[in-house]
Amino acid sequence: MPQKSQPVSVESLLTLRGPERAALPEELCKLKKLETLHLNGNHLRQLPAAFGQLAALKTLSLSGNQLRTVPTQLSGLRHLDVVDLSKNQIQNVPDTVGELQAIELNLNQNQISQISAQISHCPRLKVLRLEENCLELSMLPPSILSDSQISLLAVEGNLFEIKKLRELEGYDKYMERFTATKKKFA
């Protein structure tokens, strides 16, 4: 007698990659226990509307896709620790980013020229990587330095000299957080 197929419990999906994958299957969003998802090197332009149902997701890597903005669906993922959106085509970081629960956000190697000040409201964000983008110093919200939890801000390779960052209001507060974090791990 054939056995009935049982629902699969997936906690970690390492890689989902296809040379012409421009969209994700909606079924992926039904994996309620999924904790790790690597979708690097696809041609994704957006995430399914139901992506916010991946409530257990802790690590998400979408590096090397064709995303043009930070997906709003990420704001509802309360257990998300690490988000890698590097090597996409993101041009700005919208206000909805303020609801993101991640500890680390990697936005390296995009085309970012604007960042919403709401990013400083991310309650758990400690590491913000913005290297090799199109940022001018004037477009970096001062609240990132003065009023956030960010203790590692990586901004090398943008349209300003890194030493100019030290002249911004709030830099001293940022350095206090940076130094305190560094001492914890020393």
mmCIF file of C-alpha atoms in Angstrom:
data_model
loop_
_atom_site.group_PDB
_atom_site.id
_atom_site.type_symbol
_atom_site.label_atom_id
_atom_site.label_comp_id
_atom_site.label_asym_id
_atom_site.label_seq_id
_atom_site.Cartn_x
_atom_site.Cartn_y
_atom_site.Cartn_z
ATOM 1 C CA MET A 1 0.000 0.000 0.000
ATOM 2 C CA PRO A 2 1.539 3.374 -0.970
ATOM 3 C CA GLN A 3 2.286 5.775 1.850
ATOM 4 C CA LYS A 4 0.746 9.219 1.901
ATOM 5 C CA SER A 5 3.287 11.927 1.450
ATOM 6 C CA GLN A 6 3.941 13.856 4.635
ATOM 7 C CA PRO A 7 4.621 17.583 4.777
ATOM 8 C CA VAL A 8 8.323 18.266 4.807
ATOM 9 C CA SER A 9 9.737 20.267 7.697
ATOM 10 C CA VAL A 10 12.575 22.373 6.355
ATOM 11 C CA GLU A 11 14.678 24.391 8.759
ATOM 12 C CA SER A 12 17.519 25.349 6.466
ATOM 13 C CA LEU A 13 17.580 25.776 2.726
ATOM 14 C CA LEU A 14 21.109 26.549 1.681
ATOM 15 C CA THR A 15 20.707 27.478 -1.963
ATOM 16 C CA LEU A 16 17.992 28.064 -4.501
ATOM 17 C CA ARG A 17 19.528 29.138 -7.741
ATOM 18 C CA GLY A 18 18.614 29.039 -11.381
ATOM 19 C CA PRO A 19 20.232 30.804 -14.321
ATOM 20 C CA GLU A 20 16.972 32.435 -15.388
ATOM 21 C CA ARG A 21 15.170 32.551 -12.029
ATOM 22 C CA ALA A 22 13.466 35.950 -12.058
ATOM 23 C CA ALA A 23 10.748 35.029 -9.557
ATOM 24 C CA LEU A 24 10.420 32.784 -6.538
ATOM 25 C CA PRO A 25 7.749 30.128 -6.315
ATOM 26 C CA GLU A 26 4.947 31.129 -3.899
ATOM 27 C CA GLU A 27 5.245 27.660 -2.321
ATOM 28 C CA LEU A 28 8.562 28.732 -0.813
ATOM 29 C CA CYS A 29 6.644 31.093 1.474
ATOM 30 C CA LYS A 30 4.838 28.132 3.056
ATOM 31 C CA LEU A 31 8.016 26.828 4.703
ATOM 32 C CA LYS A 32 7.109 28.190 8.139
ATOM 33 C CA LYS A 33 10.153 26.713 9.926
ATOM 34 C CA LEU A 34 12.726 27.881 7.385
ATOM 35 C CA GLU A 35 15.592 29.659 9.177
ATOM 36 C CA THR A 36 18.258 30.118 6.486
ATOM 37 C CA LEU A 37 17.676 31.030 2.867
ATOM 38 C CA HIS A 38 20.362 31.717 0.256
ATOM 39 C CA LEU A 39 19.070 33.079 -3.044
ATOM 40 C CA ASN A 40 22.350 34.459 -4.392
ATOM 41 C CA GLY A 41 23.082 34.953 -8.074
ATOM 42 C CA ASN A 42 19.576 34.745 -9.451
ATOM 43 C CA HIS A 43 17.762 37.399 -11.471
ATOM 44 C CA LEU A 44 15.249 38.304 -8.779
ATOM 45 C CA ARG A 45 13.667 41.745 -9.120
ATOM 46 C CA GLN A 46 11.233 41.359 -6.225
ATOM 47 C CA LEU A 47 10.051 38.960 -3.552
ATOM 48 C CA PRO A 48 6.613 37.338 -3.465
ATOM 49 C CA ALA A 49 3.999 39.240 -1.439
ATOM 50 C CA ALA A 50 3.722 36.235 0.902
ATOM 51 C CA PHE A 51 7.472 36.332 1.705
ATOM 52 C CA GLY A 52 6.647 37.903 5.073
ATOM 53 C CA GLN A 53 5.118 34.563 6.118
ATOM 54 C CA LEU A 54 8.597 33.068 6.585
ATOM 55 C CA ALA A 55 8.303 33.900 10.281
ATOM 56 C CA ALA A 56 11.234 31.746 11.485
ATOM 57 C CA LEU A 57 13.741 33.173 8.978
ATOM 58 C CA LYS A 58 16.998 34.245 10.658
ATOM 59 C CA THR A 59 19.449 34.521 7.760
ATOM 60 C CA LEU A 60 18.582 35.767 4.287
ATOM 61 C CA SER A 61 21.079 36.225 1.476
ATOM 62 C CA LEU A 62 19.898 37.840 -1.752
ATOM 63 C CA SER A 63 23.319 38.893 -3.035
ATOM 64 C CA GLY A 64 23.836 39.248 -6.775
ATOM 65 C CA ASN A 65 20.241 39.691 -7.885
ATOM 66 C CA GLN A 66 18.440 42.573 -9.603
ATOM 67 C CA LEU A 67 16.567 44.084 -6.676
ATOM 68 C CA ARG A 68 16.033 47.835 -7.016
ATOM 69 C CA THR A 69 14.857 48.517 -3.465
ATOM 70 C CA VAL A 70 14.986 46.982 -0.005
ATOM 71 C CA PRO A 71 12.001 44.590 -0.015
ATOM 72 C CA THR A 72 9.219 45.817 2.295
ATOM 73 C CA GLN A 73 8.359 42.195 3.149
ATOM 74 C CA LEU A 74 11.501 42.018 5.316
ATOM 75 C CA SER A 75 10.025 44.428 7.864
ATOM 76 C CA GLY A 76 7.586 41.807 9.133
ATOM 77 C CA LEU A 77 10.234 39.147 9.767
ATOM 78 C CA ARG A 78 10.799 39.490 13.528
ATOM 79 C CA HIS A 79 13.528 36.828 13.884
ATOM 80 C CA LEU A 80 15.695 38.037 11.021
ATOM 81 C CA ASP A 81 19.304 38.498 12.175
ATOM 82 C CA VAL A 82 21.366 38.814 8.980
ATOM 83 C CA VAL A 83 20.255 40.268 5.639
ATOM 84 C CA ASP A 84 22.626 40.350 2.657
ATOM 85 C CA LEU A 85 21.380 42.535 -0.197
ATOM 86 C CA SER A 86 24.832 43.222 -1.644
ATOM 87 C CA LYS A 87 25.502 43.335 -5.387
ATOM 88 C CA ASN A 88 21.993 44.328 -6.441
ATOM 89 C CA GLN A 89 20.713 47.493 -8.138
ATOM 90 C CA ILE A 90 19.315 49.213 -5.055
ATOM 91 C CA GLN A 91 19.357 53.000 -5.426
ATOM 92 C CA ASN A 92 17.732 54.157 -2.202
ATOM 93 C CA VAL A 93 16.850 52.835 1.219
ATOM 94 C CA PRO A 94 13.163 53.647 1.921
ATOM 95 C CA ASP A 95 11.428 54.639 5.170
ATOM 96 C CA THR A 96 10.114 51.094 5.682
ATOM 97 C CA VAL A 97 13.658 50.020 6.589
ATOM 98 C CA GLY A 98 13.042 51.504 10.054
ATOM 99 C CA GLU A 99 10.914 48.461 10.912
ATOM 100 C CA LEU A 100 13.650 45.968 10.032
ATOM 101 C CA GLN A 101 14.608 43.691 12.944
ATOM 102 C CA ALA A 102 17.980 42.538 11.573
ATOM 103 C CA ILE A 103 21.238 42.788 13.508
ATOM 104 C CA GLU A 104 23.322 43.039 10.333
ATOM 105 C CA LEU A 105 22.361 44.595 6.996
ATOM 106 C CA ASN A 106 24.743 44.300 4.047
ATOM 107 C CA LEU A 107 24.035 46.771 1.240
ATOM 108 C CA ASN A 108 27.551 46.766 -0.260
ATOM 109 C CA GLN A 109 28.060 47.201 -4.006
ATOM 110 C CA ASN A 110 24.696 48.647 -4.947
ATOM 111 C CA GLN A 111 23.900 52.057 -6.443
ATOM 112 C CA ILE A 112 22.625 53.653 -3.247
ATOM 113 C CA SER A 113 22.594 57.438 -3.249
ATOM 114 C CA GLN A 114 19.889 58.007 -0.604
ATOM 115 C CA ILE A 115 19.193 56.491 2.804
ATOM 116 C CA SER A 116 16.126 57.187 4.901
ATOM 117 C CA ALA A 117 16.853 58.505 8.392
ATOM 118 C CA GLN A 118 14.397 55.822 9.552
ATOM 119 C CA ILE A 119 17.262 53.339 9.407
ATOM 120 C CA SER A 120 18.405 54.731 12.752
ATOM 121 C CA HIS A 121 15.149 53.400 14.282
ATOM 122 C CA CYS A 122 16.017 49.751 13.605
ATOM 123 C CA PRO A 123 15.959 48.425 17.179
ATOM 124 C CA ARG A 124 18.528 45.635 16.735
ATOM 125 C CA LEU A 125 20.707 46.904 13.874
ATOM 126 C CA LYS A 126 24.355 46.804 14.965
ATOM 127 C CA VAL A 127 26.190 46.356 11.644
ATOM 128 C CA LEU A 128 25.409 48.432 8.556
ATOM 129 C CA ARG A 129 27.515 47.808 5.451
ATOM 130 C CA LEU A 130 27.240 50.437 2.708
ATOM 131 C CA GLU A 131 30.600 50.026 0.978
ATOM 132 C CA GLU A 132 31.043 50.803 -2.726
ATOM 133 C CA ASN A 133 27.805 52.688 -3.342
ATOM 134 C CA CYS A 134 27.053 56.172 -4.720
ATOM 135 C CA LEU A 135 26.650 57.941 -1.385
ATOM 136 C CA GLU A 136 27.698 61.507 -0.827
ATOM 137 C CA LEU A 137 28.489 62.420 2.762
ATOM 138 C CA SER A 138 25.556 64.859 2.860
ATOM 139 C CA MET A 139 23.153 61.973 2.136
ATOM 140 C CA LEU A 140 24.242 59.963 5.178
ATOM 141 C CA PRO A 141 21.632 60.686 7.883
ATOM 142 C CA PRO A 142 23.345 62.081 11.026
ATOM 143 C CA SER A 143 20.962 59.995 13.159
ATOM 144 C CA ILE A 144 22.868 56.872 12.052
ATOM 145 C CA LEU A 145 25.792 58.191 14.073
ATOM 146 C CA SER A 146 24.000 59.885 16.956
ATOM 147 C CA ASP A 147 20.687 58.085 17.541
ATOM 148 C CA SER A 148 21.034 54.453 16.486
ATOM 149 C CA GLN A 149 22.300 51.138 17.830
ATOM 150 C CA ILE A 150 24.792 50.816 14.959
ATOM 151 C CA SER A 151 28.269 50.008 16.251
ATOM 152 C CA LEU A 152 29.883 49.140 12.904
ATOM 153 C CA LEU A 153 29.240 51.439 9.956
ATOM 154 C CA ALA A 154 31.203 50.440 6.840
ATOM 155 C CA VAL A 155 31.087 53.184 4.183
ATOM 156 C CA GLU A 156 34.401 52.886 2.322
ATOM 157 C CA GLY A 157 34.315 53.297 -1.455
ATOM 158 C CA ASN A 158 31.604 55.953 -1.646
ATOM 159 C CA LEU A 159 31.742 59.507 -3.018
ATOM 160 C CA PHE A 160 33.523 61.016 -0.004
ATOM 161 C CA GLU A 161 36.775 60.697 1.888
ATOM 162 C CA ILE A 162 36.346 58.476 4.916
ATOM 163 C CA LYS A 163 38.170 60.974 7.148
ATOM 164 C CA LYS A 164 35.339 63.483 6.491
ATOM 165 C CA LEU A 165 33.005 61.148 8.385
ATOM 166 C CA ARG A 166 34.820 62.128 11.601
ATOM 167 C CA GLU A 167 33.654 65.720 11.166
ATOM 168 C CA LEU A 168 29.952 64.840 11.256
ATOM 169 C CA GLU A 169 27.767 65.590 14.247
ATOM 170 C CA GLY A 170 27.236 62.413 16.265
ATOM 171 C CA TYR A 171 30.514 60.783 15.232
ATOM 172 C CA ASP A 172 31.715 60.777 18.868
ATOM 173 C CA LYS A 173 28.606 58.855 19.977
ATOM 174 C CA TYR A 174 29.141 56.355 17.178
ATOM 175 C CA MET A 175 32.774 55.868 18.195
ATOM 176 C CA GLU A 176 31.700 55.190 21.794
ATOM 177 C CA ARG A 177 29.458 52.358 20.572
ATOM 178 C CA PHE A 178 32.154 51.100 18.203
ATOM 179 C CA THR A 179 34.804 51.053 20.950
ATOM 180 C CA ALA A 180 32.477 49.413 23.506
ATOM 181 C CA THR A 181 31.633 46.651 21.035
ATOM 182 C CA LYS A 182 35.280 46.169 20.128
ATOM 183 C CA LYS A 183 36.180 45.779 23.828
ATOM 184 C CA LYS A 184 33.502 43.094 24.271
ATOM 185 C CA PHE A 185 35.172 40.925 21.657
ATOM 186 C CA ALA A 186 38.795 41.677 22.564
#
